[in-house]
Short mmCIF file of C-alpha atoms in Angstrom, two decimals:
data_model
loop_
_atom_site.label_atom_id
_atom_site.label_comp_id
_atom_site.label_asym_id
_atom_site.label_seq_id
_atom_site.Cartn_x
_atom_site.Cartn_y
_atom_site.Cartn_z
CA UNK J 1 6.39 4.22 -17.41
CA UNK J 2 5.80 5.19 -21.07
CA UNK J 3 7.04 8.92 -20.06
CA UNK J 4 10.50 6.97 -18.52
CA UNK J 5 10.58 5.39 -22.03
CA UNK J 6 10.42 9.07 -23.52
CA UNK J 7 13.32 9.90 -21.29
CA UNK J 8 15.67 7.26 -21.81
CA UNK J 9 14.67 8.13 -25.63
CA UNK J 10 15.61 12.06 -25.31
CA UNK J 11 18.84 10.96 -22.95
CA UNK J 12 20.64 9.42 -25.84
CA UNK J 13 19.24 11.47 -28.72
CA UNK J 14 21.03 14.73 -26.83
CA UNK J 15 23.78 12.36 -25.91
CA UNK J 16 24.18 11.32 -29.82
CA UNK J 17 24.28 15.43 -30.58
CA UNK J 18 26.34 16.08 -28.11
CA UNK J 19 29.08 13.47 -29.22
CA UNK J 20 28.57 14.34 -32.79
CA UNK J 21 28.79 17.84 -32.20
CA UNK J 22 32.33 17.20 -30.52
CA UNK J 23 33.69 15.09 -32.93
CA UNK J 24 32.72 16.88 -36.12
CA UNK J 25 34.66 19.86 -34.03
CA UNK J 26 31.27 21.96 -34.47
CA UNK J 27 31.10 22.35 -30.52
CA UNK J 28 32.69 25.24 -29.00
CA UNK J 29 32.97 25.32 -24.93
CA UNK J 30 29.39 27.23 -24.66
CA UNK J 31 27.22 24.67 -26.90
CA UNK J 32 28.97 21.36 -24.73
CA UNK J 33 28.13 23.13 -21.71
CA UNK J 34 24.62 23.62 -23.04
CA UNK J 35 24.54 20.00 -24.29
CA UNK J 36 25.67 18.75 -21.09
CA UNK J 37 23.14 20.77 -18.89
CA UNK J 38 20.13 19.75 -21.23
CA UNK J 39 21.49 16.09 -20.44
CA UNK J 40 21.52 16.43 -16.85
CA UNK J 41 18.06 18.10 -16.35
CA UNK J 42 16.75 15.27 -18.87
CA UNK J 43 17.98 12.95 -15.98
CA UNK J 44 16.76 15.17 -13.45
CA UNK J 45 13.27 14.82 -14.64
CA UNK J 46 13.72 10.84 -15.34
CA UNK J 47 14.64 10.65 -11.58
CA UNK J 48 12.13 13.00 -10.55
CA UNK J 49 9.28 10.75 -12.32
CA UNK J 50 10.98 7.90 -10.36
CA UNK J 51 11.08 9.45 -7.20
CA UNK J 52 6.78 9.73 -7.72
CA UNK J 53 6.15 6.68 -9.14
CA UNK J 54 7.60 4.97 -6.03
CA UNK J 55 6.79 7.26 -3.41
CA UNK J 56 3.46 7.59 -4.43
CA UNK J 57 3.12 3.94 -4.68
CA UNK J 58 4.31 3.24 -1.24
CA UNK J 59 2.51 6.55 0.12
CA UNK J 60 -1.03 5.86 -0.42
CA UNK J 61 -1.21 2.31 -1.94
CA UNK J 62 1.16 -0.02 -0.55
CA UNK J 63 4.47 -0.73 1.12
CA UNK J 64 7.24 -1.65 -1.03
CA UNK J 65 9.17 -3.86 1.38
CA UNK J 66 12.65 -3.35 0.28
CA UNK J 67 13.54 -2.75 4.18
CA UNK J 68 17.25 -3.85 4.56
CA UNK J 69 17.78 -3.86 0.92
CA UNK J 70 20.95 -2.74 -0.26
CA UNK J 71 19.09 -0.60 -3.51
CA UNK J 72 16.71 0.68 -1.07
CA UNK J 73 16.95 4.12 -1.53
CA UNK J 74 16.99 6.10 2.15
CA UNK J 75 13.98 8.57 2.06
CA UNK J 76 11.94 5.74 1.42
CA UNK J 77 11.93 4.59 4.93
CA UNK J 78 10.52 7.49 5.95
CA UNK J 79 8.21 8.72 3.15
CA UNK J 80 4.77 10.35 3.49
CA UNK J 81 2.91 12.94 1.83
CA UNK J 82 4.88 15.87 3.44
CA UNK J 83 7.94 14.51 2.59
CA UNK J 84 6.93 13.48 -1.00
CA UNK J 85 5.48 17.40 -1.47
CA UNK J 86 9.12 18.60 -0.49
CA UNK J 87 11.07 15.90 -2.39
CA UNK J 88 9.22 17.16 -5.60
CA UNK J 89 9.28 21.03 -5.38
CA UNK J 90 13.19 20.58 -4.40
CA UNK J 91 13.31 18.60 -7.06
CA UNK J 92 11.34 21.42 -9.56
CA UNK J 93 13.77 23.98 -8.33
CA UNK J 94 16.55 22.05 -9.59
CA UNK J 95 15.09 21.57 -12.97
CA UNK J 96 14.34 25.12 -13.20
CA UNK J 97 17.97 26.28 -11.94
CA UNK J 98 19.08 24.39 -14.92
CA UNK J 99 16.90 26.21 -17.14
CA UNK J 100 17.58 29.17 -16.18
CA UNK J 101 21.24 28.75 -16.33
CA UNK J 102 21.21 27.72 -19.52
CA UNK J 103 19.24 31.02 -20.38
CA UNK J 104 22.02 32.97 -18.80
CA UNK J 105 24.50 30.91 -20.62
CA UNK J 106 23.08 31.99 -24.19
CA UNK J 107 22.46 35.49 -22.60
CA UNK J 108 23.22 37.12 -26.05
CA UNK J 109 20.85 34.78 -27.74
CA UNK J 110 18.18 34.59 -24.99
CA UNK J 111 15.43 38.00 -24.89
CA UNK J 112 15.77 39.55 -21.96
CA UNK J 113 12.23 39.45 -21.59
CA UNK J 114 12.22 35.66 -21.22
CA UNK J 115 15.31 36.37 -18.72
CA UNK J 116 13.18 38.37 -16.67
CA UNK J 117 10.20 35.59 -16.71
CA UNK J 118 12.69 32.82 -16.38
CA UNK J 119 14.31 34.04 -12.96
CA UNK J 120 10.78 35.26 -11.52
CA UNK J 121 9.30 31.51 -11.98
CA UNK J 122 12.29 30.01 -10.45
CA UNK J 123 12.00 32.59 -7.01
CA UNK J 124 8.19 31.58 -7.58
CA UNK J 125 9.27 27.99 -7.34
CA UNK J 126 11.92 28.72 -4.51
CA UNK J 127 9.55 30.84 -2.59
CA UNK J 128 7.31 27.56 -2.98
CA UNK J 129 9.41 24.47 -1.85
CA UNK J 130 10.59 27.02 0.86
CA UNK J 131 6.67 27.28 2.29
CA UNK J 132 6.16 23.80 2.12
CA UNK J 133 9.70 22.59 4.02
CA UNK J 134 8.54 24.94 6.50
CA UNK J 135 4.69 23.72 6.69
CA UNK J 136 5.99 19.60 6.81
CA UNK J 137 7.97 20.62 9.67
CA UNK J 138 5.34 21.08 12.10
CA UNK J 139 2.83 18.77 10.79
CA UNK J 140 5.33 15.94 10.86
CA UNK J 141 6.37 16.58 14.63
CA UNK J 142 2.32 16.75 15.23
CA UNK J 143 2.14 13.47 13.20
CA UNK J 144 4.98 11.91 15.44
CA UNK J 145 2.83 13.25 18.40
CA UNK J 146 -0.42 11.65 17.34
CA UNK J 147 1.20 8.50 16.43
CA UNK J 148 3.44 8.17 19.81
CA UNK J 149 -0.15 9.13 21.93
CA UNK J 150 -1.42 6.38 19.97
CA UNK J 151 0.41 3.95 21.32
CA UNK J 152 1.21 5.20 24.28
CA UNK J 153 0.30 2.69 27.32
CA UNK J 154 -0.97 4.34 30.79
CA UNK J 155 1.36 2.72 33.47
CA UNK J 156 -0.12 0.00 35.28
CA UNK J 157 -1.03 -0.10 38.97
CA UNK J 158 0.78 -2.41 41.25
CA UNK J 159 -0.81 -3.42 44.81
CA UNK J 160 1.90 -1.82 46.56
CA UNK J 161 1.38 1.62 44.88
CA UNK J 162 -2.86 1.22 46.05
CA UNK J 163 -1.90 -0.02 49.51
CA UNK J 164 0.73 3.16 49.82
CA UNK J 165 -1.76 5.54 48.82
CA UNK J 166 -4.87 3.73 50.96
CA UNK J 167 -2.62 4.18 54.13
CA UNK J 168 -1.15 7.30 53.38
CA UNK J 169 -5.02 8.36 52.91
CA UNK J 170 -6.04 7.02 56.28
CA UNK J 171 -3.13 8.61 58.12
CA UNK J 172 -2.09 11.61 57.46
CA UNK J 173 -4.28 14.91 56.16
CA UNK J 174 -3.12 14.77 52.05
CA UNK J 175 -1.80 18.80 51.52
CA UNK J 176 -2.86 19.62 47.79
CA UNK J 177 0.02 20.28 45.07
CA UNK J 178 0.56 23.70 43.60
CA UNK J 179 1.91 24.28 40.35
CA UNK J 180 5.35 25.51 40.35
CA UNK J 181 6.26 23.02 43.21
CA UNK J 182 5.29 24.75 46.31
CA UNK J 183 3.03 23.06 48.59
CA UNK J 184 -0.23 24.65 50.10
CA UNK J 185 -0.18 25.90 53.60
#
């Protein structure tokens, strides 16, 4: 919570800049836009340290139990460790687009070494989040699987169903099934 406090802190001190900056008339379009994007990835980051204080709070020590709330934010019904993993690389990609777009904005100011580091870091990052959307994919549907196995009840037996197959037994000769629906001759 102390790093939220840090946040909120940084949010208006850029904020403050920014509006003096604009009213002292020393802002031309470029430094607003930079002002602006340094204000949206410090809320990016604020949200992002939300987004695992809460999930990892009602991941792996205990529900929240803001079901039917109206504040209750919607991947929160459905969070896990999968989805967490994915919430927070997509959410590191975003920070680092808006780094690196504010690189390109200076590009006369910014090395082109650092360019060259920046954009390889955010594929890196990409390349990451991509991996691990692909990986929760199947290991949620195997989770669903597991769980619905779980509690999955056999059918019960009715008397009927034992006295159909005890007569059909004493009857007629029973002709075994083959797969692909044929019957043995």
């Amino acid at each position: 919570m102390a790093a939220q406090a840090v946040y909120v802190y940084e949010f208006f001190g850029e904020l403050r800049s920014l509006v003096h900056g604009v009213v002292a008339g020393h802002s031309d379009e470029n430094m607003v836009m930079l002002a602006v994007l340094k204000l949206v990835d410090v809320v990016m980051i604020a949200n992002l340290l939300i987004m695992v204080i809460v999930g990892g709070y009602e991941t792996f020590v205990s529900r929240i139990g803001l079901h039917g709330h109206k504040d209750q934010p919607e991947w929160l019904s459905h969070v896990n460790s999968n989805v967490l993993k994915v919430k927070l690389a997509m959410a590191i990609v975003g920070i680092s687009s808006i780094h690196l777009l504010q690189m390109f904005v200076s590009i006369h100011d910014t090395p082109q070494q650092e360019l060259i580091w920046g954009t390889t870091i955010h594929m890196a990052f990409i390349l990451s989040a991509c991996i691990l959307a692909y990986m929760a994919g199947p290991m949620e549907a195997k989770a669903m699987t597991l769980e619905q196995q779980a509690h999955q009840v056999p059918p019960q037996q009715t008397p009927a169903d034992l006295t159909g197959r005890a007569t059909q037994h004493s009857s007629s000769p029973v002709t075994p099934r083959v797969p692909g629906g044929d019957q043995a001759s």
